[in-house]
PDB file of C-alpha atoms in Angstrom:
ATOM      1  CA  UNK A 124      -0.695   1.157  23.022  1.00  0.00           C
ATOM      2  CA  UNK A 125      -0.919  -1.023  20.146  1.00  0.00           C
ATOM      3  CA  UNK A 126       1.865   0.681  17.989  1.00  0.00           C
ATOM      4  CA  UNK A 127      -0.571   1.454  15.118  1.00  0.00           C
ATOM      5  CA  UNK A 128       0.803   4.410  13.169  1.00  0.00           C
ATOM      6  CA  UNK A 129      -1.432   4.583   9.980  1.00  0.00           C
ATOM      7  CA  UNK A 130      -5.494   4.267   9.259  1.00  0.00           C
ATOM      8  CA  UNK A 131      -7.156   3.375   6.488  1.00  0.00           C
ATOM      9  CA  UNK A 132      -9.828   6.178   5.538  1.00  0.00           C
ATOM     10  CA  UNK A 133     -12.446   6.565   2.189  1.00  0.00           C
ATOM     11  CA  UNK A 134     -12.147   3.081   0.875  1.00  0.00           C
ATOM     12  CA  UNK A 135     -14.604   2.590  -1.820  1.00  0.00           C
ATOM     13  CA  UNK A 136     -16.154  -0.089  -0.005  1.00  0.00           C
ATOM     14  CA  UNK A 137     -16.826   2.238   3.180  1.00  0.00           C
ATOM     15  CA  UNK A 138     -17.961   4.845   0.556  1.00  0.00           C
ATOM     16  CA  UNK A 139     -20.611   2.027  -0.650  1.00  0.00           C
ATOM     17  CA  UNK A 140     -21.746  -0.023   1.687  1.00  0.00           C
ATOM     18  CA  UNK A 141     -21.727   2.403   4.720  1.00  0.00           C
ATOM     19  CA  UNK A 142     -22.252   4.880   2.833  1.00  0.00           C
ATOM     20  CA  UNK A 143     -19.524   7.858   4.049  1.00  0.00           C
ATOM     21  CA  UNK A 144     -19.385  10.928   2.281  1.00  0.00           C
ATOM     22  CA  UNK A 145     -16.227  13.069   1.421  1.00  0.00           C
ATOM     23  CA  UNK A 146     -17.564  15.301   4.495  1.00  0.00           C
ATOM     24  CA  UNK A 147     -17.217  12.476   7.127  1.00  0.00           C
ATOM     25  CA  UNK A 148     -14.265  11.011   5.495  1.00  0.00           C
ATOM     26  CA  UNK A 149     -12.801  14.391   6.086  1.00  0.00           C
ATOM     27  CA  UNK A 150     -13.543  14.502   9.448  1.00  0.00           C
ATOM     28  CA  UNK A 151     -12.109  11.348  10.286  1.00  0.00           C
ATOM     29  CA  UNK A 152      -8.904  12.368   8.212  1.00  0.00           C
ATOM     30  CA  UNK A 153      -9.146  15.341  10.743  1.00  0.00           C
ATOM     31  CA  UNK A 154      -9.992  12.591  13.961  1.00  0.00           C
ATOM     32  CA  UNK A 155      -7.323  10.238  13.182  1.00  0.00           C
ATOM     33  CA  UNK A 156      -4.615  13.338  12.938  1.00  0.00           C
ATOM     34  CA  UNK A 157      -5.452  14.481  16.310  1.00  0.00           C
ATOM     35  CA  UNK A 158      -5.439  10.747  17.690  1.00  0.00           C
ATOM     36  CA  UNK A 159      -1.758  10.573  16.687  1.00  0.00           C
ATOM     37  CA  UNK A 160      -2.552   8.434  13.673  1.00  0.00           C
ATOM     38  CA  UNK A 161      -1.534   9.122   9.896  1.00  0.00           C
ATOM     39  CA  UNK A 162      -4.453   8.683   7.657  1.00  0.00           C
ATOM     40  CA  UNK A 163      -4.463   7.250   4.023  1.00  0.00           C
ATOM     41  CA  UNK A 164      -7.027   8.341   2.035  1.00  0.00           C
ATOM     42  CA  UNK A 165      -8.124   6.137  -0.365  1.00  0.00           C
ATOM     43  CA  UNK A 166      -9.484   8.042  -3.410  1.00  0.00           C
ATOM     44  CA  UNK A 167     -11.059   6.632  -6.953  1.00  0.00           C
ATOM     45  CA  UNK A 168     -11.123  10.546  -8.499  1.00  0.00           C
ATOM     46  CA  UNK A 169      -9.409  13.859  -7.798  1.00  0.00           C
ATOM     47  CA  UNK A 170     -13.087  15.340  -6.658  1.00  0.00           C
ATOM     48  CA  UNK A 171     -12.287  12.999  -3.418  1.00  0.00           C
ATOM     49  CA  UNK A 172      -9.185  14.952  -2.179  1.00  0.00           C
ATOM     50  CA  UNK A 173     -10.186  17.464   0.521  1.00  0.00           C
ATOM     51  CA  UNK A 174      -9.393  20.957  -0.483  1.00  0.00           C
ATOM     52  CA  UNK A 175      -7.875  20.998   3.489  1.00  0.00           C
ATOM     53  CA  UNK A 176      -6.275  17.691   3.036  1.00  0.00           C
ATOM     54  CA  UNK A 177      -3.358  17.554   6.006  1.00  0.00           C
ATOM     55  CA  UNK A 178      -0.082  17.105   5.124  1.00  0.00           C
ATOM     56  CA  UNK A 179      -0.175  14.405   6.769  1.00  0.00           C
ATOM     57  CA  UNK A 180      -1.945  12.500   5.193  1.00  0.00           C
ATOM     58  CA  UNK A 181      -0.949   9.490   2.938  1.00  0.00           C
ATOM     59  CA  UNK A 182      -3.025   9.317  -0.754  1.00  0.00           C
ATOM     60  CA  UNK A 183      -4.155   6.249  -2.438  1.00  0.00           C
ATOM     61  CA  UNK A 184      -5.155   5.471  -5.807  1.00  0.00           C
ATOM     62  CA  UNK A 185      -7.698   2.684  -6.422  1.00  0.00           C
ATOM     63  CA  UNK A 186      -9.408   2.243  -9.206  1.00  0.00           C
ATOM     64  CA  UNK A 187     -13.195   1.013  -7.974  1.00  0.00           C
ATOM     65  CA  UNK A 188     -13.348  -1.568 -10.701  1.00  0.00           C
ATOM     66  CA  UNK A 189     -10.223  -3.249  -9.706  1.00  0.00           C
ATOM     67  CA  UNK A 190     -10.857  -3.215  -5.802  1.00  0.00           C
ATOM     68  CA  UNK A 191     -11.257  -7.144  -4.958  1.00  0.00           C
ATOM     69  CA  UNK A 192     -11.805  -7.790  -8.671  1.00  0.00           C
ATOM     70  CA  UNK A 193      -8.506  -9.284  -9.900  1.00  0.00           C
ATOM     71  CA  UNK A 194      -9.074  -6.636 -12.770  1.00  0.00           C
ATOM     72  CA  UNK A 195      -5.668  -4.362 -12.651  1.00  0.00           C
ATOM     73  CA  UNK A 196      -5.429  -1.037 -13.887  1.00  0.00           C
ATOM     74  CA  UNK A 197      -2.575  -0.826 -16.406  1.00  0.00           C
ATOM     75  CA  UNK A 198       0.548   0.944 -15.449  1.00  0.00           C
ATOM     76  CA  UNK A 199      -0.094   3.568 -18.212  1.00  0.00           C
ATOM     77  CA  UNK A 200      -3.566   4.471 -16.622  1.00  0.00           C
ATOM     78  CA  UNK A 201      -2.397   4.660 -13.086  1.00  0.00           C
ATOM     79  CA  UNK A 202       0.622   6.845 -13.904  1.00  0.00           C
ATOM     80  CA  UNK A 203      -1.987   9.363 -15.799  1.00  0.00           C
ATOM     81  CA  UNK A 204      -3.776   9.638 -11.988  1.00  0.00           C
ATOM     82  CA  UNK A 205      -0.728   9.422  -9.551  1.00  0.00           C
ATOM     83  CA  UNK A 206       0.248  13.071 -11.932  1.00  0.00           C
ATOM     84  CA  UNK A 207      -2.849  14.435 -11.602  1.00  0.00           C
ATOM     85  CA  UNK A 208      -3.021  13.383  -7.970  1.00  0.00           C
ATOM     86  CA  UNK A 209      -0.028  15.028  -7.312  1.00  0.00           C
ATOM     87  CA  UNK A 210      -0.168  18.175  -8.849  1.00  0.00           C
ATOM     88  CA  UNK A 211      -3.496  18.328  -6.892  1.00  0.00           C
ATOM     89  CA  UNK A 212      -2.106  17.955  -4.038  1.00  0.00           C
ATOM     90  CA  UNK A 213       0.650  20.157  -4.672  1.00  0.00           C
ATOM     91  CA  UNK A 214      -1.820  22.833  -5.379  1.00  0.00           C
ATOM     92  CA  UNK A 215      -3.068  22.731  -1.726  1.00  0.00           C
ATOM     93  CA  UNK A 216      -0.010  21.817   0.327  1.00  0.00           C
ATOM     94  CA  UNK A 217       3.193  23.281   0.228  1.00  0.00           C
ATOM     95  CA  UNK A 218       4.885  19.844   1.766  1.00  0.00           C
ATOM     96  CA  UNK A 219       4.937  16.352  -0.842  1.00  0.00           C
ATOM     97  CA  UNK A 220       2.173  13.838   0.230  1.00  0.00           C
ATOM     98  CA  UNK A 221       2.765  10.029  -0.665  1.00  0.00           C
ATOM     99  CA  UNK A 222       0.799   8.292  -3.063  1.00  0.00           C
ATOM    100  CA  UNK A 223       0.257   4.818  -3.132  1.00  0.00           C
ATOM    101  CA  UNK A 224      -1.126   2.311  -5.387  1.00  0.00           C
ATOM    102  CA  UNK A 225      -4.080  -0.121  -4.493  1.00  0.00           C
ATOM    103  CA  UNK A 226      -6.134  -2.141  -6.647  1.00  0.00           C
ATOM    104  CA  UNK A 227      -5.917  -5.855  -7.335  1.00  0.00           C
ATOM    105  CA  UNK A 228      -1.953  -5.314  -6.579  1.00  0.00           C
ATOM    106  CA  UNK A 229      -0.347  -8.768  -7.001  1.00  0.00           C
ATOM    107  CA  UNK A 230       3.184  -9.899  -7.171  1.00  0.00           C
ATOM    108  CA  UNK A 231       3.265  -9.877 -11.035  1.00  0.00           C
ATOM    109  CA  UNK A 232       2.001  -6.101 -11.141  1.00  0.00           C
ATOM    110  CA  UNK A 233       3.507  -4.816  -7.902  1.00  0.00           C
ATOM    111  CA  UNK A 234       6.957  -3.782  -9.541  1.00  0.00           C
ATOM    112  CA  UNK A 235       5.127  -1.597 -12.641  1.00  0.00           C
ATOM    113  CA  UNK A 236       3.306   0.257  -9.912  1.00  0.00           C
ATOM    114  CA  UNK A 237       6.747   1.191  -8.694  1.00  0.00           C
ATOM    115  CA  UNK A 238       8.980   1.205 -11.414  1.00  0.00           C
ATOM    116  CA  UNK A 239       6.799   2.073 -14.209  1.00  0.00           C
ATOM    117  CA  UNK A 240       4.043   4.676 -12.899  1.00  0.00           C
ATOM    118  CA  UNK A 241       6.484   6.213 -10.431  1.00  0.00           C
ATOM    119  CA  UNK A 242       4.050   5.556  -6.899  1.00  0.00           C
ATOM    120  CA  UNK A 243       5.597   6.119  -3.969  1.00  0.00           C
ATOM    121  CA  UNK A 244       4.362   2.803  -2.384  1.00  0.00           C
ATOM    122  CA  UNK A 245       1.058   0.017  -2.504  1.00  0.00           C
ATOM    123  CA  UNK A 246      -1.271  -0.264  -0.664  1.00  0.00           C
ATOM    124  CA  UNK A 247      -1.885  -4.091  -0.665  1.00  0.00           C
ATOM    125  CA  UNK A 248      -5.606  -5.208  -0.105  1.00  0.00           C
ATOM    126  CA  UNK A 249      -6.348  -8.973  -0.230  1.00  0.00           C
ATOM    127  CA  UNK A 250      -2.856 -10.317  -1.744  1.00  0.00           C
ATOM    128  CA  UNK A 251      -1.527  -9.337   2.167  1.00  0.00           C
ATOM    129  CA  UNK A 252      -4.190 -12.111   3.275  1.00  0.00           C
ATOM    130  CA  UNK A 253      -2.170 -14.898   1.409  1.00  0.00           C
ATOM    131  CA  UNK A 254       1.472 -15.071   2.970  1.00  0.00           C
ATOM    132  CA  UNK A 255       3.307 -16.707  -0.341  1.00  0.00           C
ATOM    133  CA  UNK A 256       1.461 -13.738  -2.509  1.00  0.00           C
ATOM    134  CA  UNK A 257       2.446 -11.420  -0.020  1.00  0.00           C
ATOM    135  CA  UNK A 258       6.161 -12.319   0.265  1.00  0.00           C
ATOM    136  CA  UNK A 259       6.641 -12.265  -3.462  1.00  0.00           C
ATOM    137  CA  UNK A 260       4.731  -8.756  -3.121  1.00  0.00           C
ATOM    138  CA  UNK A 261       7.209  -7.622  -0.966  1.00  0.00           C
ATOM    139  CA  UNK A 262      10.143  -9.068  -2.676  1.00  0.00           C
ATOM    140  CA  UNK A 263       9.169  -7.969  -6.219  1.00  0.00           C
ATOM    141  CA  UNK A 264       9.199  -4.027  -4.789  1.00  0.00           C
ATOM    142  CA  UNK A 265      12.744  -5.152  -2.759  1.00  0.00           C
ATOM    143  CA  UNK A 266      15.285  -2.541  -5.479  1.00  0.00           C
ATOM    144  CA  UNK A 267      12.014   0.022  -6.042  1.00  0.00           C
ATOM    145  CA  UNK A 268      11.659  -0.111  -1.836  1.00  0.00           C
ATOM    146  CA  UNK A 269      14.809   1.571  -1.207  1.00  0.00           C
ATOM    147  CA  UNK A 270      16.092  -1.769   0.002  1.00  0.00           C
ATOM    148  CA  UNK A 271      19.372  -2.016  -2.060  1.00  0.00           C
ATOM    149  CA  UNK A 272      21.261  -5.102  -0.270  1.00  0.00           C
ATOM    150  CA  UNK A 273      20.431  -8.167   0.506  1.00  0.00           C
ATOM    151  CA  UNK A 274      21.502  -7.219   4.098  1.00  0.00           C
ATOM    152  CA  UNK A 275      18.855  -4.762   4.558  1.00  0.00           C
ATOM    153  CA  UNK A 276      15.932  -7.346   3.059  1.00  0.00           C
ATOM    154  CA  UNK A 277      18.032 -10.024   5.548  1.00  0.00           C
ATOM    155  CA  UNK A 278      17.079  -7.958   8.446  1.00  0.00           C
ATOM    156  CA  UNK A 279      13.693  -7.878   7.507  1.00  0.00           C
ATOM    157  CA  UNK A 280      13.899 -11.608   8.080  1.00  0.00           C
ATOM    158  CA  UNK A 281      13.198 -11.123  11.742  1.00  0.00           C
ATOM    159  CA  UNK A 282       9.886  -8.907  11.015  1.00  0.00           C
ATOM    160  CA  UNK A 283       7.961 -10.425   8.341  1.00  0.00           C
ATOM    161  CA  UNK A 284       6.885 -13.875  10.206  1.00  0.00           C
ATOM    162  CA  UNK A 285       5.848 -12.076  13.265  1.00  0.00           C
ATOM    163  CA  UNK A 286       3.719  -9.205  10.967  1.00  0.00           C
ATOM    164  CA  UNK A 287       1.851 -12.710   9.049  1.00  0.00           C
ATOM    165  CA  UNK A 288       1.583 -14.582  12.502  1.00  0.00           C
ATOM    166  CA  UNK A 289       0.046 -11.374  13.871  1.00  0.00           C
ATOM    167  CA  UNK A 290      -2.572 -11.793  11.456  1.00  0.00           C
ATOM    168  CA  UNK A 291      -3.736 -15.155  12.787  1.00  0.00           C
ATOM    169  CA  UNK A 292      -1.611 -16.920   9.849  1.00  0.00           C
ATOM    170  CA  UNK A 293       0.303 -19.463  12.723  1.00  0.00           C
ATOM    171  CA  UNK A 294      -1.112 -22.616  10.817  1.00  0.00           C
ATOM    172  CA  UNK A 295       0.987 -22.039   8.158  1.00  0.00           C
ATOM    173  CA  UNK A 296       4.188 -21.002  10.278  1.00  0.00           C
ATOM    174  CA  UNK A 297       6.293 -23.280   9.387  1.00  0.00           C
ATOM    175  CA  UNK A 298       5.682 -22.524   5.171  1.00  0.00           C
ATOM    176  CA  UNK A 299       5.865 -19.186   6.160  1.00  0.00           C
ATOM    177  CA  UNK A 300       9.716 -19.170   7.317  1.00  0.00           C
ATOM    178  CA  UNK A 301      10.328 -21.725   4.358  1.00  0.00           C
ATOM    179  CA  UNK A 302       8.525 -19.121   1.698  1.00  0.00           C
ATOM    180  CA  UNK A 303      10.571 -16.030   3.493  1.00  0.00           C
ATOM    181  CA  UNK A 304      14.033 -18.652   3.452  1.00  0.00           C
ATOM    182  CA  UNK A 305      13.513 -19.362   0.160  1.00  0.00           C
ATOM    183  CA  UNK A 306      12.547 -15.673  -1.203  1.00  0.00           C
ATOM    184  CA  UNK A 307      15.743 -14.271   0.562  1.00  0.00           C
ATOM    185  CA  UNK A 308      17.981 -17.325  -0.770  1.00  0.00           C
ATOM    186  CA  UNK A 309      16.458 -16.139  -4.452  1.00  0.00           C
ATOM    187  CA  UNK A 310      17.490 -12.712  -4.158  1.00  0.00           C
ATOM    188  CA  UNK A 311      20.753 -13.231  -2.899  1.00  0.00           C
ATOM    189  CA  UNK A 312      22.027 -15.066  -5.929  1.00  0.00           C
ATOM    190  CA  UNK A 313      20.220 -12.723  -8.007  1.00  0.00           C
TER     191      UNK A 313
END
């Protein structure tokens, strides 16, 4: 058991360069359901949502020209798809499904994905790779996350160095807890 809870499923660049259709990416939202994962789909149009899509399942929005680009959609234009996500999904489901932003998500845009065009969370592609991006990611979306005191962020103090080390980033350990010290100092004075 290796604690995973969610799977990635649809991204553009499996749509490309392996080239899945909506019909397998279906069946491995079905697969990954039954294996006691939660899938999120990653969609670039409303045509890619299963008319069976599983409650279950998590949606993201990305944009295929901004997927390891740098090139952000705006705000405005992500909003206008999260709506028409959801009242897709609505349509089929009788339970609310998540929907996330991905894209070029950095720590300058993060907070407008949140605050501004109302998603429910990111989904954070290459930005999670670099640990300084990643913490200012993180504590950007800290009042949009639900995360209201600095207590709560404090205890997340204990997690965030272990999730970076666990993705092989222990030469930079040390500027790791210095970046997360320093983040947390920051937003408890703010």
């Amino acid at each position: 058991d290796m604690g995973v809870e969610y799977v990635i499923v649809g991204h553009s660049e499996r749509r490309n360069y392996q080239k899945e259709t909506d019909e397998i990416i279906n069946k491995k939202i079905k697969a990954a359901i039954s294996a006691g994962l939660r899938p999120i789909l990653c969609v670039d149009k409303i045509s890619q949502i299963p008319n069976d899509i599983s409650g279950e399942a998590v949606v993201a929005y990305e944009p295929l020209f901004a997927i390891g680009t740098g090139k952000a959609c705006s705000p405005e234009e992500a909003e206008k798809m999260r709506i028409s996500i959801k009242e897709t999904l609505q349509l089929r489901l009788e339970q609310e499904v998540p929907v996330l932003y991905g894209g070029s998500v950095n720590s300058e845009n993060a907070r407008d994905y949140l605050q501004k065009a109302h998603f429910d969370g990111l989904l954070v592609g290459g930005a999670s790779l670099k640990p300084d991006e990643f913490i200012k990611i993180i504590m950007s979306s800290v009042p949009q996350a639900g995360l209201e005191t600095f207590r709560e962020v404090k205890e997340l103090e204990y997690i965030m160095p272990e999730f970076l080390e666990g993705w092989g980033m222990t030469q930079n350990k040390e500027h790791i807890y210095t970046v997360w010290d320093h983040s947390l100092k920051a937003l408890e004075h703010a």
